[in-house]
Coordinates of C-alpha atoms in Angstrom, one line a residue:
X59 CA 106.5 101.6 103.3
X60 CA 107.8 98.3 101.6
X61 CA 105.4 96.9 99.0
X62 CA 102.3 97.7 97.7
X63 CA 99.4 96.7 99.8
X64 CA 95.1 98.1 100.3
X65 CA 92.6 97.5 102.9
X66 CA 88.8 98.1 102.7
X67 CA 87.7 101.7 103.5
X68 CA 85.4 103.1 105.2
X69 CA 83.3 105.8 102.8
X70 CA 81.4 106.7 105.4
X71 CA 84.4 108.8 106.6
X72 CA 84.6 110.2 103.2
X73 CA 81.3 112.2 102.8
X74 CA 82.1 112.5 98.8
X75 CA 78.4 114.4 98.4
X76 CA 76.6 114.1 101.3
X77 CA 74.1 117.0 101.3
X78 CA 75.8 118.2 98.2
X79 CA 73.9 119.4 95.0
X80 CA 74.9 118.0 91.5
X81 CA 77.1 120.3 89.6
X82 CA 76.4 122.2 86.5
X83 CA 74.2 120.3 83.9
X84 CA 72.7 121.1 80.6
X85 CA 73.3 124.6 78.9
X86 CA 76.4 126.6 80.8
X87 CA 76.9 123.4 82.3
X88 CA 81.2 124.2 82.6
X89 CA 80.3 127.5 84.1
X90 CA 77.9 126.1 86.9
X91 CA 80.3 123.2 87.2
X92 CA 83.1 125.5 88.0
X93 CA 81.0 128.0 89.7
X94 CA 80.2 125.3 92.7
X95 CA 83.2 123.6 92.7
X96 CA 85.1 126.6 93.6
X97 CA 83.0 127.5 95.8
X98 CA 82.5 124.4 97.8
X99 CA 86.4 123.9 98.0
X100 CA 86.7 127.9 99.6
X101 CA 84.6 126.2 102.3
X102 CA 87.1 123.7 103.3
X103 CA 88.6 126.7 104.7
X104 CA 85.6 128.0 106.9
X105 CA 85.1 123.8 108.6
X106 CA 85.4 124.1 112.2
X107 CA 89.2 123.7 113.9
X108 CA 87.3 121.4 116.3
X109 CA 86.0 118.6 113.8
X110 CA 89.0 115.8 114.0
X111 CA 90.1 116.0 110.2
X112 CA 92.2 112.7 110.9
X113 CA 90.4 109.0 110.1
X114 CA 89.7 107.4 113.6
X115 CA 90.0 104.0 112.3
X116 CA 92.9 105.0 109.3
X117 CA 95.2 102.7 109.0
X118 CA 97.5 104.1 105.9
X119 CA 100.2 102.1 106.4
X120 CA 100.3 101.3 102.3
X121 CA 97.4 103.0 101.1
X122 CA 93.6 102.7 99.4
X123 CA 93.1 101.9 95.8
X124 CA 89.5 102.4 94.0
X125 CA 88.1 105.1 95.3
X126 CA 85.7 107.1 93.6
X127 CA 85.5 110.6 93.5
X128 CA 82.7 111.1 90.8
X129 CA 79.3 109.5 89.9
X130 CA 79.8 106.8 86.5
X131 CA 79.8 109.4 83.3
X132 CA 77.3 107.3 81.4
X133 CA 74.2 107.6 79.8
X134 CA 72.4 111.0 80.2
X135 CA 76.0 111.9 82.1
X136 CA 78.3 111.3 78.8
X137 CA 79.5 114.6 77.6
X138 CA 78.6 116.5 81.5
X139 CA 80.7 117.4 83.7
X140 CA 81.9 115.1 86.3
X141 CA 78.8 115.1 89.3
X142 CA 79.4 113.3 92.9
X143 CA 78.8 109.8 93.7
X144 CA 75.6 109.0 95.3
X145 CA 74.8 109.3 99.0
X146 CA 74.1 105.5 98.4
X147 CA 77.6 104.9 97.0
X148 CA 79.2 107.1 99.1
X149 CA 77.9 105.9 102.9
X150 CA 78.9 102.4 102.9
X151 CA 82.3 100.5 103.0
X152 CA 84.2 99.9 99.1
X153 CA 86.8 97.4 99.0
X154 CA 90.8 99.4 98.5
X155 CA 92.3 96.5 98.0
X156 CA 92.6 96.5 94.0
X157 CA 93.0 99.3 91.2
X158 CA 89.7 99.7 89.7
X159 CA 89.3 99.9 86.2
X160 CA 91.1 102.0 83.5
X161 CA 88.9 104.3 81.2
X162 CA 88.5 103.3 77.7
X163 CA 91.2 103.5 75.6
X164 CA 92.8 105.7 72.2
X165 CA 95.9 104.9 71.0
X166 CA 98.2 107.3 68.8
X167 CA 97.6 107.2 64.9
X168 CA 100.4 104.4 64.6
X169 CA 100.8 101.2 62.3
X170 CA 99.4 98.7 64.8
X171 CA 97.8 100.4 68.0
X172 CA 95.9 97.9 69.8
X173 CA 92.0 98.5 70.6
X174 CA 91.4 97.6 74.1
X175 CA 87.9 98.2 75.5
X176 CA 87.4 100.1 78.9
X177 CA 84.7 101.0 81.3
X178 CA 83.4 104.2 81.6
X179 CA 82.8 104.1 85.0
X180 CA 86.5 104.8 85.8
X181 CA 86.7 107.9 87.6
X182 CA 88.4 106.3 91.1
X183 CA 91.6 107.7 92.5
X184 CA 94.1 105.8 95.2
X185 CA 95.9 107.2 98.0
X186 CA 99.4 106.5 98.8
X187 CA 100.6 107.4 102.6
X188 CA 103.7 106.8 105.2
X189 CA 102.1 105.0 108.4
X190 CA 101.4 107.6 110.9
X191 CA 101.8 110.3 108.4
X192 CA 100.7 113.9 109.5
X193 CA 100.8 117.3 108.0
X194 CA 102.5 116.2 104.8
X195 CA 103.2 117.7 101.1
X196 CA 101.0 116.3 98.5
X197 CA 101.6 115.1 95.1
X198 CA 98.6 114.7 92.8
X199 CA 99.3 111.8 89.0
X200 CA 98.4 113.0 86.0
X201 CA 99.1 110.3 83.7
X202 CA 100.1 110.9 80.0
X203 CA 98.7 109.2 77.5
X204 CA 97.8 112.0 74.9
X205 CA 94.7 112.2 76.7
X206 CA 93.7 108.5 74.5
X207 CA 95.2 106.4 76.8
X208 CA 96.5 105.3 79.8
X209 CA 95.3 104.7 83.5
X210 CA 96.6 106.1 86.8
X211 CA 96.9 102.1 88.8
X212 CA 100.8 102.5 88.8
X213 CA 102.3 101.4 91.9
X214 CA 103.3 104.7 93.5
X215 CA 104.8 103.5 96.9
X216 CA 108.5 103.0 94.8
X217 CA 108.1 107.2 94.4
X218 CA 107.9 106.9 97.9
X219 CA 110.5 104.5 99.0
X220 CA 113.0 106.5 97.1
X221 CA 112.1 109.5 98.7
X222 CA 111.9 109.0 102.5
X223 CA 108.4 108.2 102.4
X224 CA 108.1 112.9 102.9
X225 CA 105.1 112.8 101.5
X226 CA 101.1 111.7 100.0
X227 CA 100.7 110.6 96.5
X228 CA 97.5 110.7 95.0
X229 CA 96.8 108.9 91.5
X230 CA 93.6 110.4 89.8
X231 CA 92.0 108.5 86.3
X232 CA 90.1 110.8 84.0
X233 CA 87.5 110.6 81.2
X234 CA 89.9 110.2 77.8
X235 CA 89.3 110.2 73.6
X236 CA 85.9 111.1 73.0
X237 CA 84.6 110.5 76.6
X238 CA 86.7 113.2 77.7
X239 CA 87.5 115.5 74.8
X240 CA 84.9 115.3 72.2
X241 CA 83.9 119.0 71.4
X242 CA 81.5 120.5 68.6
X243 CA 79.0 123.7 69.1
X244 CA 76.5 121.0 70.1
X245 CA 78.3 119.6 72.8
X246 CA 79.1 122.9 74.6
X247 CA 75.2 124.4 74.6
X248 CA 74.4 120.7 75.6
X249 CA 77.2 119.8 78.0
X250 CA 80.6 120.2 78.3
X251 CA 83.5 120.4 76.3
X252 CA 86.7 119.2 78.1
X253 CA 85.0 116.6 80.2
X254 CA 88.2 115.4 81.4
X255 CA 89.7 118.1 82.5
X256 CA 86.6 118.9 84.3
X257 CA 87.0 115.4 85.6
X258 CA 90.5 116.5 87.2
X259 CA 89.7 119.6 88.8
X260 CA 87.0 117.8 90.9
X261 CA 90.0 115.2 92.3
X262 CA 91.7 117.8 92.8
X263 CA 89.0 119.4 95.3
X264 CA 88.4 115.8 96.3
X265 CA 91.9 115.8 97.3
X266 CA 91.7 119.6 99.0
X267 CA 88.7 118.4 101.1
X268 CA 90.0 114.8 102.1
X269 CA 94.0 115.2 102.2
X270 CA 94.1 115.4 106.1
X271 CA 92.3 112.5 106.2
X272 CA 95.2 110.4 104.9
X273 CA 98.1 112.5 106.8
X274 CA 98.4 115.2 104.1
X275 CA 98.7 119.1 103.7
X276 CA 96.0 120.5 101.3
X277 CA 97.9 124.0 101.4
X278 CA 101.2 122.3 100.0
X279 CA 99.5 120.6 96.9
X280 CA 101.7 119.8 94.0
X281 CA 100.3 118.5 90.7
X282 CA 102.4 116.8 88.0
X283 CA 102.2 114.9 85.1
X284 CA 104.1 113.4 82.5
X285 CA 103.3 114.1 78.5
X286 CA 100.0 114.5 77.9
X287 CA 99.5 114.7 81.9
X288 CA 102.1 117.2 82.6
X289 CA 99.7 119.2 79.3
X290 CA 96.9 118.7 81.9
X291 CA 99.7 120.3 84.6
X292 CA 99.5 123.2 82.4
X293 CA 96.0 123.0 82.0
X294 CA 95.2 124.1 85.3
X295 CA 98.1 126.2 85.4
X296 CA 96.4 128.4 83.1
X297 CA 92.7 127.9 84.4
X298 CA 89.8 130.4 84.4
X299 CA 92.6 132.7 83.1
X300 CA 94.9 131.8 85.6
X301 CA 92.1 133.4 88.5
X302 CA 91.7 130.5 90.4
X303 CA 95.4 131.6 93.0
X304 CA 96.0 128.3 95.5
X305 CA 92.7 127.1 95.7
X306 CA 93.2 123.7 94.1
X307 CA 96.7 123.1 93.9
X308 CA 99.9 125.3 95.6
X309 CA 102.5 124.3 92.9
X310 CA 103.0 122.3 89.3
X311 CA 105.8 119.9 87.8
X312 CA 104.8 119.8 83.8
X313 CA 107.4 117.2 82.4
X314 CA 107.7 117.2 78.7
X315 CA 104.3 118.4 78.3
X316 CA 101.9 117.7 75.7
X317 CA 99.8 120.9 74.2
X318 CA 98.8 120.1 71.1
X319 CA 97.6 122.9 68.2
X320 CA 94.4 124.4 70.7
X321 CA 91.3 124.8 68.8
X322 CA 88.4 126.7 69.5
X323 CA 85.5 124.7 70.6
X324 CA 83.4 124.7 67.3
X325 CA 86.4 125.4 65.2
X326 CA 86.4 123.2 61.8
X327 CA 89.2 120.3 63.1
X328 CA 86.9 118.8 66.6
X329 CA 83.8 119.7 64.5
X330 CA 84.7 117.6 62.0
X331 CA 86.4 114.9 64.6
X332 CA 82.5 115.3 66.2
X333 CA 80.9 114.1 62.9
X334 CA 83.5 111.4 62.4
X335 CA 82.6 109.7 65.6
X336 CA 79.3 110.1 65.3
X337 CA 78.9 108.7 61.7
X338 CA 81.4 105.6 63.1
X339 CA 78.6 105.1 66.0
X340 CA 75.8 104.8 63.8
X341 CA 74.6 108.4 64.8
X342 CA 75.5 111.0 61.4
X343 CA 71.7 110.7 60.1
X344 CA 69.9 111.2 63.7
X345 CA 67.6 114.6 64.3
X346 CA 69.7 114.9 67.8
X347 CA 72.9 113.8 67.2
X348 CA 74.2 113.8 70.5
X349 CA 71.0 112.3 72.4
X350 CA 71.6 109.7 70.1
X351 CA 75.1 109.3 71.1
X352 CA 74.0 109.5 74.6
X353 CA 71.8 106.3 74.3
X354 CA 74.7 104.1 72.6
X355 CA 76.2 100.8 73.8
X356 CA 79.9 101.6 75.4
X357 CA 81.5 99.1 73.2
X358 CA 80.0 100.7 69.8
X359 CA 81.6 104.8 71.5
X360 CA 84.7 103.0 72.5
X361 CA 85.6 101.4 68.6
X362 CA 84.5 104.9 67.0
X363 CA 86.5 107.0 69.4
X364 CA 89.4 104.7 68.9
X365 CA 88.7 104.6 64.8
X366 CA 88.4 108.2 64.7
X367 CA 92.0 108.8 65.9
X368 CA 93.0 106.0 64.0
X369 CA 92.4 107.7 60.5
X370 CA 94.6 111.1 62.0
X371 CA 98.1 112.0 60.7
X372 CA 100.4 109.5 62.2
X373 CA 101.2 110.0 65.9
X374 CA 98.4 112.0 66.7
X375 CA 95.5 112.1 68.4
X376 CA 91.6 112.6 67.0
X377 CA 90.1 114.6 70.5
X378 CA 92.4 116.9 72.8
X379 CA 91.6 120.2 75.2
X380 CA 90.4 123.2 73.5
X381 CA 89.2 126.5 74.1
X382 CA 85.7 126.5 75.9
X383 CA 85.7 129.8 77.2
X384 CA 84.9 128.5 81.0
X385 CA 88.1 126.7 82.0
X386 CA 90.7 127.1 79.3
X387 CA 90.1 130.8 78.1
X388 CA 93.3 131.7 76.0
X389 CA 96.8 130.3 74.8
X390 CA 99.2 129.1 77.2
X391 CA 101.8 131.1 74.6
X392 CA 99.3 134.6 75.8
X393 CA 99.2 133.7 79.5
X394 CA 102.5 132.4 80.6
X395 CA 104.0 135.7 78.5
X396 CA 101.2 137.8 81.1
X397 CA 102.1 135.7 83.7
X398 CA 97.8 134.8 84.5
X399 CA 98.5 132.0 85.9
X400 CA 97.5 129.7 89.2
X401 CA 99.6 128.2 92.1
X402 CA 102.7 129.6 93.4
X403 CA 104.9 127.5 91.4
X404 CA 105.1 126.5 87.9
X405 CA 108.1 124.0 86.8
X406 CA 108.7 122.8 82.9
X407 CA 110.9 120.5 81.4
X408 CA 110.7 118.4 78.0
X409 CA 112.0 114.4 77.4
X410 CA 114.9 114.6 74.8
X411 CA 113.6 110.9 73.2
X412 CA 109.7 111.8 73.4
X413 CA 109.4 113.1 69.8
X414 CA 110.8 109.8 68.0
X415 CA 107.6 107.8 69.0
X416 CA 105.3 110.8 67.2
X417 CA 107.5 111.5 64.1
X418 CA 106.6 110.0 61.0
X419 CA 109.2 107.4 59.8
X420 CA 109.3 107.9 56.4
X421 CA 110.3 111.9 55.6
X422 CA 112.8 111.7 53.6
X423 CA 112.8 115.1 51.8
X424 CA 112.3 119.0 52.5
X425 CA 109.1 118.4 50.6
X426 CA 107.7 115.5 53.1
X427 CA 108.8 117.5 56.0
X428 CA 107.1 120.4 54.9
X429 CA 104.1 118.8 54.3
X430 CA 104.5 117.3 57.3
X431 CA 104.3 120.6 59.3
X432 CA 101.7 121.4 57.4
X433 CA 99.8 118.9 59.0
X434 CA 100.6 119.1 62.2
X435 CA 100.7 122.9 62.2
X436 CA 97.3 123.9 60.1
X437 CA 97.8 127.6 60.5
X438 CA 101.6 128.4 59.6
X439 CA 101.8 129.4 56.3
X440 CA 103.9 128.2 53.2
X441 CA 106.0 131.2 53.9
X442 CA 106.5 130.1 57.7
X443 CA 107.2 126.3 56.7
X444 CA 109.5 127.7 54.5
X445 CA 111.2 129.8 56.7
X446 CA 111.2 127.1 59.4
X447 CA 113.3 124.8 56.8
X448 CA 115.9 127.0 55.8
X449 CA 116.6 127.8 59.6
X450 CA 117.1 124.6 60.1
X451 CA 118.9 123.0 57.2
X452 CA 119.5 119.7 55.9
X453 CA 121.1 118.0 53.8
X454 CA 120.4 114.6 52.2
X455 CA 124.0 113.1 52.8
X456 CA 123.0 110.9 56.4
X457 CA 126.6 111.5 57.9
X458 CA 125.8 115.4 57.8
X459 CA 122.5 115.0 59.9
X460 CA 123.0 116.3 62.9
X461 CA 121.9 113.3 65.5
X462 CA 121.2 113.6 69.2
X463 CA 122.9 111.0 71.7
X464 CA 122.3 110.7 74.9
X465 CA 126.0 109.4 75.1
X466 CA 126.3 106.5 77.3
X467 CA 125.9 104.2 73.7
X468 CA 129.2 102.5 72.0
X469 CA 128.5 104.3 68.9
X470 CA 129.1 107.9 67.9
X471 CA 126.3 110.0 66.7
X472 CA 128.0 110.3 63.3
X473 CA 127.4 106.3 63.2
X474 CA 124.0 106.4 64.4
X475 CA 123.3 109.0 62.0
X476 CA 124.1 107.0 59.3
X477 CA 120.6 104.6 60.1
X478 CA 118.4 108.2 59.6
X479 CA 117.7 110.8 57.1
X480 CA 118.1 114.1 57.5
X481 CA 114.5 115.6 57.2
X482 CA 113.4 113.2 59.3
X483 CA 115.9 113.6 62.4
X484 CA 114.6 117.0 61.9
X485 CA 110.5 116.2 62.0
X486 CA 111.6 114.4 65.5
X487 CA 114.2 117.4 66.5
X488 CA 110.6 119.4 65.1
X489 CA 108.2 117.5 66.8
X490 CA 110.1 117.2 70.3
X491 CA 110.4 121.6 70.4
X492 CA 107.2 121.9 69.6
X493 CA 104.6 122.8 72.5
X494 CA 105.4 126.2 72.3
X495 CA 104.3 126.4 68.6
X496 CA 101.3 123.5 69.0
X497 CA 99.8 126.1 72.2
X498 CA 99.7 128.9 69.6
X499 CA 102.9 130.9 69.5
X500 CA 102.8 130.7 66.2
X501 CA 99.3 131.6 65.0

C-alpha cells in the first residue's frame, strides 16, 4: 500500500439489507432499533462455515470509499434511527473511487466560525486494507469535531503504511449538530435522540457483518477516535448500561474524549435548544413542530443548526449526546466506577493542548473565571465554584502564572506565561481536565 486509491465495488456482494426488516421508527424507535441490531449482529456467529466470506472478485489493493451503510436520513427519516439501504441501492455497483459527501457542519461558538453546507445523505464509510489481507484486526475510526463538524474522509492508508499494513481500517461518518443530536420529549416520543450515536452503532454492525470480506477479523475490532470521536468511543463502551459485551467491538481507544455535560433528553438545556432550532427554521409556531422540521428544506435546517450553536457560550456546541434511557442510560462517572463497560479493554488518554481552542480568551480575573465555570458546568453551586478557584489559586501577575510548555520551544515557561493572565490559564487547564466533571462527576 503506497498511496490512496479506490476502485468500483459490486454492492451485490455486500447484501446490506436484503430481506432485512426496517429498524425501529416512531414510538420507542431507539429501543426497537437496538433490539433488532443486537439480533442481526448475533446472527453473524450463526452463519454457515461453508459460506465463503471472502469476496471472489475483491482486489483490496488500497481501499474502497463511499460505501453506503444506511439509507439517506432525510424527510420522514430525519431524527429516526438509521435505516438499512434500500435493495435497489444495495444490489448494484457503485463507484468506490471518491469519498462520499460530508454531513452538515456546525462549528463551535467562536468568532468567525464558518458556515459550510453539507449533505444529509452522508451515511457512508470507507475501507482500507492491504493486498491479500486475511484475518487481520480491524480499526474503526470515528472522527471528532464536537459532535458538530468533521468527516471520515481522511486518508487512512498513511496509518497503515506506518504500521506495516498489519490491520484493516474503516472510517465512518455520522449525523452531526441538530441532525444527529437534537433532543426533546417530542423527538424522543416520535423518533430518536442521539441519532448520531445510533448511526455509529449501525456502522459497527456493518463492520461486524462484512469485515471478513475485506480481510478483517470481526472478533478483533478496535474502535478509536479523538475528541468527540473519542467521546463516541466512550458512549459505545457504556451503551445499554454495559450489557452488550463484545458484540460490536473488542477494544476501545479514546484519545482525549469530549464528554460534555450529559443532560437528560428532556432537560431544560436540550429542550431550549430544540425550541431555538425550531424558531430559526420557521417551525416554532406550527401545531406540529417536529413534522414541520421534517418537511423543511435542508439548507434552512443547516443554517438553523449552525446559528443555534453560534449563540452558545464561547467554544461550545448546542447539540450533543444525552441520557436517553435506551442507548445511554447512565453517567460515565457512575458506570466506569462500577465497571459496567462493553468490550474487553478500554484505553483513555488526554491531549494537553486541546483546551486552549475552546477556552474564552478574555478571562482576566477570578470573577470572570467563576462566571465561565457557571456557564460551562451549570450544576455547580456557588460554593463548589469558590472551592475550585481556591484549590487552584492564581495571581494577577503574569510571571506568577503556572504555564505548560512542551519543552521544545526556545522560550521558557516563565517567558511564555507573560502572554497569558492567570485566570485565563486556569480556564484552559480547567477545560482540558474537565471531562470527568462534564460527564457527571460533579452533579
